[in-house]
Short mmCIF file of C-alpha atoms and ligand atoms in Angstrom, two decimals:
data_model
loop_
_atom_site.label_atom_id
_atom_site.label_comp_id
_atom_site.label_asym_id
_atom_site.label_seq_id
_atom_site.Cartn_x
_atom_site.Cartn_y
_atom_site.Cartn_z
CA UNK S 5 -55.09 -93.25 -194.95
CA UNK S 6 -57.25 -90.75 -196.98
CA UNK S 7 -60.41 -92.87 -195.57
CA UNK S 8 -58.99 -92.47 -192.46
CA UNK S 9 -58.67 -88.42 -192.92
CA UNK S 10 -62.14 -88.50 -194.22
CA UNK S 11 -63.45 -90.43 -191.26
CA UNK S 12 -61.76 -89.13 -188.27
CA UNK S 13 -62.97 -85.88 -189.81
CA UNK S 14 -59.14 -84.55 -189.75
CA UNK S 15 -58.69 -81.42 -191.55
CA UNK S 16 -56.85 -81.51 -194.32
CA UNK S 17 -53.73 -79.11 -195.74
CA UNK S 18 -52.40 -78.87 -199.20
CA UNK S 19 -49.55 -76.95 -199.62
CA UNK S 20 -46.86 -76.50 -202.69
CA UNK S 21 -43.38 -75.56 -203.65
CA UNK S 22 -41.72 -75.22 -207.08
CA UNK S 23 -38.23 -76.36 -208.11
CA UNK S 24 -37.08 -73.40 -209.70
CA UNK S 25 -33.83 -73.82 -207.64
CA UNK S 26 -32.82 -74.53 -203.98
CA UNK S 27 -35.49 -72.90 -201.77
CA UNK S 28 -34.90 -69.69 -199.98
CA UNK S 29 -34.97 -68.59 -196.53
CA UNK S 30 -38.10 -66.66 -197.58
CA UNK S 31 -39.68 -70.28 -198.37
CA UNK S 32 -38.38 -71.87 -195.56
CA UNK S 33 -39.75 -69.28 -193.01
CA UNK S 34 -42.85 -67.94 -195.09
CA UNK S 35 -43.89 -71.86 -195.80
CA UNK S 36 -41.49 -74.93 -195.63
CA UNK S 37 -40.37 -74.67 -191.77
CA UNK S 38 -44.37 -74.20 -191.54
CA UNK S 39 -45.34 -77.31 -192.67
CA UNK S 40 -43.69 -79.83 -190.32
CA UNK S 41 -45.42 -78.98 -187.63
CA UNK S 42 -48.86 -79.26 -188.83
CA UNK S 43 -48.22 -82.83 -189.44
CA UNK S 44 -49.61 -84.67 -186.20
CA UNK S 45 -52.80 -82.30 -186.25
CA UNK S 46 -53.63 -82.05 -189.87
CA UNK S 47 -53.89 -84.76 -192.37
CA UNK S 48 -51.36 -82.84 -194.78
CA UNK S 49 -50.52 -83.14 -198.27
CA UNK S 50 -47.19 -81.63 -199.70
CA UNK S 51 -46.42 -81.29 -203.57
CA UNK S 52 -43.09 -80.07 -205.30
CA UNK S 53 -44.74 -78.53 -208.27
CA UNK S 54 -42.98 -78.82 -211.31
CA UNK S 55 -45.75 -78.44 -213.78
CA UNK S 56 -45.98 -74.80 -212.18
CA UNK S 57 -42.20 -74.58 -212.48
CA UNK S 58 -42.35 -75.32 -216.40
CA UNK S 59 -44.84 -71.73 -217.26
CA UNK S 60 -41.17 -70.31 -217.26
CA UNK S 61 -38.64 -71.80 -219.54
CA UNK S 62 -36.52 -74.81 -217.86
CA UNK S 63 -33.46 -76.87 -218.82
CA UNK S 64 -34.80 -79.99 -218.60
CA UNK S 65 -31.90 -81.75 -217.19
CA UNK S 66 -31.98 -79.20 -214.34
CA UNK S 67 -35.46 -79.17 -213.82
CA UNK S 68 -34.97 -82.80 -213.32
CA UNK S 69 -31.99 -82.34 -210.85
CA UNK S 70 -33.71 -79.89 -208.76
CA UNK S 71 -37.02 -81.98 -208.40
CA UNK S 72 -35.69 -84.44 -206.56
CA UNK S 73 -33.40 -82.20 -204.56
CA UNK S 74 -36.46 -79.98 -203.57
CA UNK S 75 -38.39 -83.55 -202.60
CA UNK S 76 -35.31 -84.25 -200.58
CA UNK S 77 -35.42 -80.74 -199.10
CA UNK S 78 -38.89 -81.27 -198.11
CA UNK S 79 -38.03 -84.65 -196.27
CA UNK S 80 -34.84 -82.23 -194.79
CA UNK S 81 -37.12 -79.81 -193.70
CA UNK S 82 -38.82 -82.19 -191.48
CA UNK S 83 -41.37 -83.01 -193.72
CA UNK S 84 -42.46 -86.96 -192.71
CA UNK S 85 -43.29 -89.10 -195.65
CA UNK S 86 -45.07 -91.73 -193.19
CA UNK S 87 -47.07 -88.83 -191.73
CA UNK S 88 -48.05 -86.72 -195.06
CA UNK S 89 -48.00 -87.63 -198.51
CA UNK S 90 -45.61 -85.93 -200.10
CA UNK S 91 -45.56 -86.09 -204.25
CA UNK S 92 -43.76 -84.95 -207.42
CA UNK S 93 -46.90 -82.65 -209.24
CA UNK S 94 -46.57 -84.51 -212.29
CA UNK S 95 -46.64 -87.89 -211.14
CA UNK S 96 -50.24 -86.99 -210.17
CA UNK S 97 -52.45 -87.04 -213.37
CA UNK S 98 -55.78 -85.52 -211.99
CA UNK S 99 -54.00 -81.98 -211.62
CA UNK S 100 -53.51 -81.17 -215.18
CA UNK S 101 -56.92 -82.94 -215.46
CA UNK S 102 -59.22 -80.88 -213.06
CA UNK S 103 -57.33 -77.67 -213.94
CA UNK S 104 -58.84 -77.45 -217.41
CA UNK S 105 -62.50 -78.23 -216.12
CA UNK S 106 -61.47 -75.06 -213.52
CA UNK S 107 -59.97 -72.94 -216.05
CA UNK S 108 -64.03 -73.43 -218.23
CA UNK S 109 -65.58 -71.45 -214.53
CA UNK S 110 -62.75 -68.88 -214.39
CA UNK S 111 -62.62 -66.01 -216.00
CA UNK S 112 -60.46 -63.94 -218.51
CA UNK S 113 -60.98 -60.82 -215.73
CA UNK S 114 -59.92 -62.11 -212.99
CA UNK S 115 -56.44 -63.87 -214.09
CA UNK S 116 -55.86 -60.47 -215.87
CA UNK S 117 -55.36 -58.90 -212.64
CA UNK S 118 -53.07 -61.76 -210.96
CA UNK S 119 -49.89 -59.41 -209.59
CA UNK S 120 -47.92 -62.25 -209.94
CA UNK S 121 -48.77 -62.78 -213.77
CA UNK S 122 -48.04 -59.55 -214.19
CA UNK S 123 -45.17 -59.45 -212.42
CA UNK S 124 -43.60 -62.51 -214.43
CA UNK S 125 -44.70 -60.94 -217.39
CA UNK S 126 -42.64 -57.94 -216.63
CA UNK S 127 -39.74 -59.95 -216.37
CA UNK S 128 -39.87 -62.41 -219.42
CA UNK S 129 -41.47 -60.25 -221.93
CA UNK S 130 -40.38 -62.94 -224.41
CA UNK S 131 -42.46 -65.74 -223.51
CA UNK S 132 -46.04 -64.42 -221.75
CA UNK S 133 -47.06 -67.94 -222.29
CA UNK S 134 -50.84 -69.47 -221.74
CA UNK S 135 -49.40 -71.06 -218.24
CA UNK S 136 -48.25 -68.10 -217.19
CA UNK S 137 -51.46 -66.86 -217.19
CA UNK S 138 -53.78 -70.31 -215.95
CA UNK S 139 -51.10 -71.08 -213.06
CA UNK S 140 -53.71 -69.83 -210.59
CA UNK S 141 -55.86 -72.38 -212.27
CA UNK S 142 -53.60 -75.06 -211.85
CA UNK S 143 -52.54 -74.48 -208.26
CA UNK S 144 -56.82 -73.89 -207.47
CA UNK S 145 -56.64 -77.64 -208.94
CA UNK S 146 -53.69 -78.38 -206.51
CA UNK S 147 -55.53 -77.70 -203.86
CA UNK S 148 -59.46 -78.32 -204.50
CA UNK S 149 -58.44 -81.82 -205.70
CA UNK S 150 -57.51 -82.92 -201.77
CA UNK S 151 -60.46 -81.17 -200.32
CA UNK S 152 -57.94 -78.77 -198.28
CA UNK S 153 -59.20 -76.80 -195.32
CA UNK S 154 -55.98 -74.97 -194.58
CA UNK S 155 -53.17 -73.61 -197.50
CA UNK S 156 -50.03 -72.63 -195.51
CA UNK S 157 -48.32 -70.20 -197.66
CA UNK S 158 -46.08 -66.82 -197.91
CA UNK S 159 -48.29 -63.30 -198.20
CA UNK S 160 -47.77 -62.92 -202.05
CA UNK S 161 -49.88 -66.36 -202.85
CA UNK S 162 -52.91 -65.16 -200.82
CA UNK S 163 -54.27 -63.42 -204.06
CA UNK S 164 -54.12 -67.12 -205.86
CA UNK S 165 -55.35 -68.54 -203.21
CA UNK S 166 -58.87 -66.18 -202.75
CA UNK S 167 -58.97 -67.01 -206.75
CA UNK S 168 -59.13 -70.82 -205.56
CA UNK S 169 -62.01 -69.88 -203.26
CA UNK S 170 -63.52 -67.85 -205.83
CA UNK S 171 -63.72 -70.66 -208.37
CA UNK S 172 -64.63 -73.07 -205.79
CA UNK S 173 -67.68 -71.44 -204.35
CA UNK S 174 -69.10 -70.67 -208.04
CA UNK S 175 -68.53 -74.56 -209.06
CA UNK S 176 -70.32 -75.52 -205.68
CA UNK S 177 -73.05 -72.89 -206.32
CA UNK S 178 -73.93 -74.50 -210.14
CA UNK S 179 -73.56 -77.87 -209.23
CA UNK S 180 -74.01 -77.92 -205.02
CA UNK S 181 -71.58 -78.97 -202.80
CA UNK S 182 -68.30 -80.27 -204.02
CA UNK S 183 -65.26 -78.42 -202.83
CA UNK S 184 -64.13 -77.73 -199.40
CA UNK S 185 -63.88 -73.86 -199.54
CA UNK S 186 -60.16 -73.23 -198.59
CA UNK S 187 -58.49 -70.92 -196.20
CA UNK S 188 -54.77 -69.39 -195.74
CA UNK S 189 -52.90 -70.01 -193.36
CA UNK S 190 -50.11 -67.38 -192.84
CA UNK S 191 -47.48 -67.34 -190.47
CA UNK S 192 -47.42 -64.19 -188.11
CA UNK S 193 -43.90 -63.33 -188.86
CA UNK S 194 -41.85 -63.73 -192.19
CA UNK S 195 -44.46 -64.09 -194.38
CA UNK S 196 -42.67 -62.49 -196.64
CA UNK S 197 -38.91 -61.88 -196.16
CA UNK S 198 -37.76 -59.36 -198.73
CA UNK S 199 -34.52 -59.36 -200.51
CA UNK S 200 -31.29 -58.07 -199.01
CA UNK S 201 -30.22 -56.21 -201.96
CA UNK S 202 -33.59 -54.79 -202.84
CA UNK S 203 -35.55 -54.59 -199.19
CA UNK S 204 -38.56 -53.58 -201.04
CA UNK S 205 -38.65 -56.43 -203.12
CA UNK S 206 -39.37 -60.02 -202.30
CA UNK S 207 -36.64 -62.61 -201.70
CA UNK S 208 -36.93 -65.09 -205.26
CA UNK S 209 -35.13 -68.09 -205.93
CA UNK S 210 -34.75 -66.58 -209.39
CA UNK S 211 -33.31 -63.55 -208.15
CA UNK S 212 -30.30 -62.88 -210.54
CA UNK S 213 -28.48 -61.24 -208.06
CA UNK S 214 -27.11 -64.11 -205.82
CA UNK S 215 -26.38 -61.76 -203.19
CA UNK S 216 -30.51 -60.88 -202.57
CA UNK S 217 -31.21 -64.22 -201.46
CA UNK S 218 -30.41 -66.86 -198.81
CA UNK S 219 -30.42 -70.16 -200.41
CA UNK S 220 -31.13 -72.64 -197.56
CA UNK S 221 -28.21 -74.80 -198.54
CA UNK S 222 -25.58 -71.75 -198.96
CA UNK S 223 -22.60 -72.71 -196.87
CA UNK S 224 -22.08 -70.75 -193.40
CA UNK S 225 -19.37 -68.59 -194.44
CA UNK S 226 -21.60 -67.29 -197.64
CA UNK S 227 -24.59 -66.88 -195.03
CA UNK S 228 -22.48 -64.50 -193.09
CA UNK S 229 -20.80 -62.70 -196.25
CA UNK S 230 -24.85 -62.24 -197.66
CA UNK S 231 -25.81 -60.62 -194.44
CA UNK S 232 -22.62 -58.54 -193.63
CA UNK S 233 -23.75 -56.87 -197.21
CA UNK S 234 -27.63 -56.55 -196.65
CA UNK S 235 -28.78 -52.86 -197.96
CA UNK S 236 -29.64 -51.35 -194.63
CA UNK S 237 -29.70 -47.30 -193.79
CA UNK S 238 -27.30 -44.59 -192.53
CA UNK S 239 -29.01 -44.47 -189.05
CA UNK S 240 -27.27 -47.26 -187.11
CA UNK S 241 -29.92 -47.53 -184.69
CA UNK S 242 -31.56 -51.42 -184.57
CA UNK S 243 -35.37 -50.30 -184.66
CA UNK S 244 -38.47 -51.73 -186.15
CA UNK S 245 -40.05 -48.85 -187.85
CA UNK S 246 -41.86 -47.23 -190.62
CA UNK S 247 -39.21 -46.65 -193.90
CA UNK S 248 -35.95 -48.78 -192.15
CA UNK S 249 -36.92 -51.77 -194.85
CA UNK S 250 -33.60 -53.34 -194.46
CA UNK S 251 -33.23 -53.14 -191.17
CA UNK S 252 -37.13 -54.40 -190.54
CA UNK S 253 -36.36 -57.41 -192.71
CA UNK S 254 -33.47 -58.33 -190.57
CA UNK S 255 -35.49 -58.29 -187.70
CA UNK S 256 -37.82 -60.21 -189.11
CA UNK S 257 -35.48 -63.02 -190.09
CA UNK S 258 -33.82 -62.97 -186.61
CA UNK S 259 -36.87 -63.26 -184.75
CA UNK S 260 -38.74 -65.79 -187.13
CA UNK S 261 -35.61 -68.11 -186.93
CA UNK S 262 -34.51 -67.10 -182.45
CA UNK S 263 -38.03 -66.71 -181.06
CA UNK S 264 -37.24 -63.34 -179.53
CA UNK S 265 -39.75 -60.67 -179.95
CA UNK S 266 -39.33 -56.75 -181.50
CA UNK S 267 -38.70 -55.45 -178.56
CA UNK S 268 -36.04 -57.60 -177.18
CA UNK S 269 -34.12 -57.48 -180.44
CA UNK S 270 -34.19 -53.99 -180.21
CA UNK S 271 -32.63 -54.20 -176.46
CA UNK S 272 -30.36 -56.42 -177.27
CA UNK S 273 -28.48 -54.39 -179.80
CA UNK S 274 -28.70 -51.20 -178.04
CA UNK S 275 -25.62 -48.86 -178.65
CA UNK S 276 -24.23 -51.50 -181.18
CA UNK S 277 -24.00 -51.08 -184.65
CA UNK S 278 -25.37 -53.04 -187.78
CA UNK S 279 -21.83 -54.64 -188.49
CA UNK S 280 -23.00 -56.50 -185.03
CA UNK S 281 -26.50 -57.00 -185.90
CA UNK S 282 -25.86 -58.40 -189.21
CA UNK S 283 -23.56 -61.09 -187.89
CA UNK S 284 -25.96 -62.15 -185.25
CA UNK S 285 -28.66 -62.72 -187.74
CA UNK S 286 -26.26 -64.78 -190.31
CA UNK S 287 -25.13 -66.43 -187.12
CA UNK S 288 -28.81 -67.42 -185.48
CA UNK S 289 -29.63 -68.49 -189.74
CA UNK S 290 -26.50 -70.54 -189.97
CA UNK S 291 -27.71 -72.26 -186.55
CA UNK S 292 -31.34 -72.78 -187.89
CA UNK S 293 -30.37 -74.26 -191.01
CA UNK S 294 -27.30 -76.55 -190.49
CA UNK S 295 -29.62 -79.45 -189.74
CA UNK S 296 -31.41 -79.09 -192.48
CA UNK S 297 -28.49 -79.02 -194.87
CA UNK S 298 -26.85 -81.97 -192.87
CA UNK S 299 -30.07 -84.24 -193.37
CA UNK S 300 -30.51 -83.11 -196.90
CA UNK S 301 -26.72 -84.33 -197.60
CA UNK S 302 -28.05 -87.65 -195.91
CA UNK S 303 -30.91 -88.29 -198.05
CA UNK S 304 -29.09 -87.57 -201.89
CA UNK S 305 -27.10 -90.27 -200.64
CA UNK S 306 -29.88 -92.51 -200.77
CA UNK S 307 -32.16 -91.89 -204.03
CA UNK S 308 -33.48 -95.01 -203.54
CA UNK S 309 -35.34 -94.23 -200.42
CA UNK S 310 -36.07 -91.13 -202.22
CA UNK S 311 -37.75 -92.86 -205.36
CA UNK S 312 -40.02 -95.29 -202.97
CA UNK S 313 -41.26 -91.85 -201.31
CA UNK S 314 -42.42 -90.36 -204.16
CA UNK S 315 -43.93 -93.31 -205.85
CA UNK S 316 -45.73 -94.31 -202.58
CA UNK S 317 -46.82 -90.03 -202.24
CA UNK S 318 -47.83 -90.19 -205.89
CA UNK S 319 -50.33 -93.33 -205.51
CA UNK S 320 -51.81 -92.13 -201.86
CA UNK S 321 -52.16 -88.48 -203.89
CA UNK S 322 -54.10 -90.30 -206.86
CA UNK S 323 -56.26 -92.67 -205.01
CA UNK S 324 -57.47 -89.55 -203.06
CA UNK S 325 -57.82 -86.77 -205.64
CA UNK S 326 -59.26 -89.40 -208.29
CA UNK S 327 -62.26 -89.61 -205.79
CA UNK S 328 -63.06 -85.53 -206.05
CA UNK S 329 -62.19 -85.64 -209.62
CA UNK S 330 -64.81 -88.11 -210.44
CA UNK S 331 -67.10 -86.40 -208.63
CA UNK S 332 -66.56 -83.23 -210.75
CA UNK S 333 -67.14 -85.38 -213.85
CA UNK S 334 -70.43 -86.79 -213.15
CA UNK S 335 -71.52 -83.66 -211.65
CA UNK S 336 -70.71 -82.01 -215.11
CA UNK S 337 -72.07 -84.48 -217.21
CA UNK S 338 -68.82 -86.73 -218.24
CA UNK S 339 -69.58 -90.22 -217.97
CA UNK S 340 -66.90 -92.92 -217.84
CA UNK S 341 -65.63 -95.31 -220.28
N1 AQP C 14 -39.86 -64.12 -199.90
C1 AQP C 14 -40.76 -64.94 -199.38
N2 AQP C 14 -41.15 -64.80 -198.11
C2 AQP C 14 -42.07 -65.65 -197.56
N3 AQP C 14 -42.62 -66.67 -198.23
C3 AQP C 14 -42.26 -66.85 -199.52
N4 AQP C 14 -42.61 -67.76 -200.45
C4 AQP C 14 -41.96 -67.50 -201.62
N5 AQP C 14 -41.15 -66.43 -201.45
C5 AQP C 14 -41.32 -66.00 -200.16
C6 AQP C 14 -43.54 -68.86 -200.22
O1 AQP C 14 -42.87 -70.07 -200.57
C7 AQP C 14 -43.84 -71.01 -201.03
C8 AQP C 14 -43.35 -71.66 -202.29
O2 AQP C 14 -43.24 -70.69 -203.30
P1 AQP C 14 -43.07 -71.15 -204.80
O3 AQP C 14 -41.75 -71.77 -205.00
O4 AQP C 14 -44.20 -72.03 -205.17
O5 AQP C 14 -43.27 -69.86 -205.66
P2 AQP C 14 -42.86 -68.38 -205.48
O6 AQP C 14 -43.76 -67.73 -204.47
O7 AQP C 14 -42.88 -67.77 -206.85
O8 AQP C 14 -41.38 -68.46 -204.89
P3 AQP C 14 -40.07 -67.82 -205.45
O9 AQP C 14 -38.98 -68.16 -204.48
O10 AQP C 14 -40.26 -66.36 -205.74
O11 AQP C 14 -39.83 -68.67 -206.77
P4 AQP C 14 -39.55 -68.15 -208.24
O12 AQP C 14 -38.37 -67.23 -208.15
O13 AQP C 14 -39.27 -69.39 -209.04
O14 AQP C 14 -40.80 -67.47 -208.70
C9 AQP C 14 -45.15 -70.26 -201.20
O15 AQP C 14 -45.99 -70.57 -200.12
C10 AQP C 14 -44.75 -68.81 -201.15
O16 AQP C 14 -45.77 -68.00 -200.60
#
C-alpha cells in the first residue's frame, strides 16, 4: 500500500491522538470526526500516541486500558483500518528513533517558547520533565517519518506543527531534500471548542472539573445535565458576538455537529431563552454521537479484531517510516550494521 501511495502520487495525512482518557467533543469536532472523511482522497495514517501521553505521569494499568479504548474509538469514529493504517505509537520503533536525530537540529529557543509546554508546566510544577519539553520533537517525528502533506488538527497544535516545518526545512536545507514540508489542516468551525465551565479556556480531557468537558462516550442524560449548566451570560439573547464566550462556544458546537450556519441558529432561537438553547445543543450532540458510542460498545466486544488491527497498522507504519528513516541515516553519516 505505501508503494502504492508513493506511486499514484496520493497525498499523504498523518494525524495523532493521545490516550489521556476518553476523547472529548473538542477532539472529535476539532480532529477525530475530521479524519474519516479524508480517507478515500488521502492516503492517511492515524496514530494513538501513547509515548506523548507518558511526558505526564500515567498509571500504567490505565494507560494500558485507555490505549486500546482510544484505538477502538478511532475505528468508532469511522476511522477504516482497511483504508488507513491506523497504529499504537509505540508499536512503531522509528518514532522514538528519528525524534532524537530531530531533537540534534532543534533548538533550546524555540521549544522554550512552546505555549503548550508552558502551559503543562504551569499545571504540574512537580514534574517539568525532559518530554515535556521535546514532545514537539517527537510529534515533528510523527509526522516527517510518513512524508505527510496534510496534519488535520485542533487550533492549539498549529504552533507544534510550524515547529515540524521549521525543523524539516533546516534538515532538507543541510542535507537536500528529504522531508515533505507539512501543512495544517484546520477545520473551519470548532477548531477549538472551549470548556463549558471556563469558556475562555480550552475543553481538556484532563480537565479536573468533569463538568467542563463532553466526553464522547458520556451517556445522554449527562450530555444534557453538562449543557443545561454551561457558564453562559445574563443577556438571554442567542447571538454570536464579541465577549458572549459561552454562548459563542455553544454555537459553535451546534453548528459543527447540525450543519446550520450563525445566522440561522440565531433565527431559530429568537425570543427563546438559553434553558432552550442549551437543550437543543445537548440534544443535536447526543444525536451526533450515539453511533459512535454504539459501535465503540461493538468493537470492546471483540479485542481480537482489535489486536489484528493494530498489529497489521503497526507493520504497514514500520515498513513505510523505516524507508524515510534510513534515508535520514545515510544522509547523516550512520551506516548500517
Ligand atoms: N478543545 C479542543 N477543540 C478542538 N480540537 C481539540 N483538540 C484537543 N482539544 C481540542 C485536538 O485533538 C487532537 C488530539 O489532541 P491530543 O489528545 O493529542 O492532545 P491535546 O491537544 O493536549 O488534547 P487534550 O484533550 O487537551 O488532552 P490532554 O488533556 O491530555 O492534554 C489534536 O488535533 C488537537 O488539536
Amino acid at each position: 500500500m505505501a508503494e502504492a501511495a508513493q506511486s499514484t502520487r496520493k497525498k499523504i495525512i498523518f494525524s495523532g491522538i493521545q490516550p489521556t482518557g476518553t476523547f472529548t467533543l473538542g477532539n472529535y469536532l476539532g480532529a477525530v470526526k475530521n479524519w474519516g472523511p479524508l480517507q478515500d482522497e488521502y492516503f492517511c495514517y492515524y496514530s494513538i500516541v501513547n509515548m506523548h501521553a507518558i511526558t505526564v505521569r500515567q498509571d500504567p494499568k490505565l494507560l494500558r486500558e485507555n490505549t486500546l479504548a482510544a484505538y477502538a474509538l478511532l475505528l468508532a469514529c469511522g476511522i477504516d483500518p482497511q483504508k488507513s493504517v491506523a497504529f499504537i505509537q509505540s508499536h512503531v520503533k522509528t518514532h522514538a528513533e528519528l525524534s532524537w536525530v530531530l531533537s540534534c537540529f532543534c533548538q533550546f529557543g524555540e521549544l522554550s517558547r512552546m505555549t503548550q509546554f508552558k502551559d503543562k508546566s504551569a499545571k504540574h510544577p512537580e514534574d517539568i520533565n525532559a518530554g515535556l519539553f521535546t514532545y514537539p520533537v517527537l510529534m515533528a517525528a510523527d509526522i516527517l517519518l510518513y512524508q505527510a502533506d496534510l496534519v488535520p488538527v485542533g487550533i492549539d497544535q498549529k504552533q507544534h506543527l510550524e515547529l515540524a516545518r521549521n525543523v524539516a526545512q533546516r534538515f532538507n536545507s543541510v542535507y537536500g531534500n528529504t522531508f515533505t514540508l507539512p501543512d495544517g489542516y484546520i477545520p473551519k468551525l470548532a477548531a477549538k471548542v472551549m470548556s463549558l465551565q471556563d469558556p475562555t479556556k480550552k475543553m481538556s480531557k484532563s480537565d479536573e472539573n468533569p463538568k467542563a468537558c463532553i466526553a464522547i462516550l458520556d451517556k445522554p442524560e449527562t450530555i444534557i445535565k453538562k449543557f443545561k449548566s454551561a457558564v453562559t451570560d445574563s443577556e438571554a439573547v442567542v447571538a454570536y458576538r464579541e465577549g458572549k464566550d459561552g454562548i459563542n462556544n455553544l454555537m459553535s458546537i451546534y453548528s459543527a455537529v447540525t450543519g446550520k450556519g450563525f445566522e440561522e441558529i440565531e433565527q431559530e432561537f429568537v425570543g427563546k431563552g438559553y434553558g432552550d438553547f442549551k437543550v437543543a445543543v445537548g440534544e443535536a450532540v447526543v444525536d451526533e454521537l450515539r453511533p459512535v458510542r454504539e459501535r465503540f460498545d461493538e468493537l470492546m466486544k471483540n479485542k481480537d479484531y482489535l489486536e489484528t488491527c493494530y498489529r497489521e497498522g503497526a507493520a504497514k507504519a514500520e515498513a513505510f517510516s523505516q524507508r524515510t528513516l534510513d534515508k535520514v541515516h545515510k544522509k547523516i553519516g550512520f551506516f548500517a550494521k
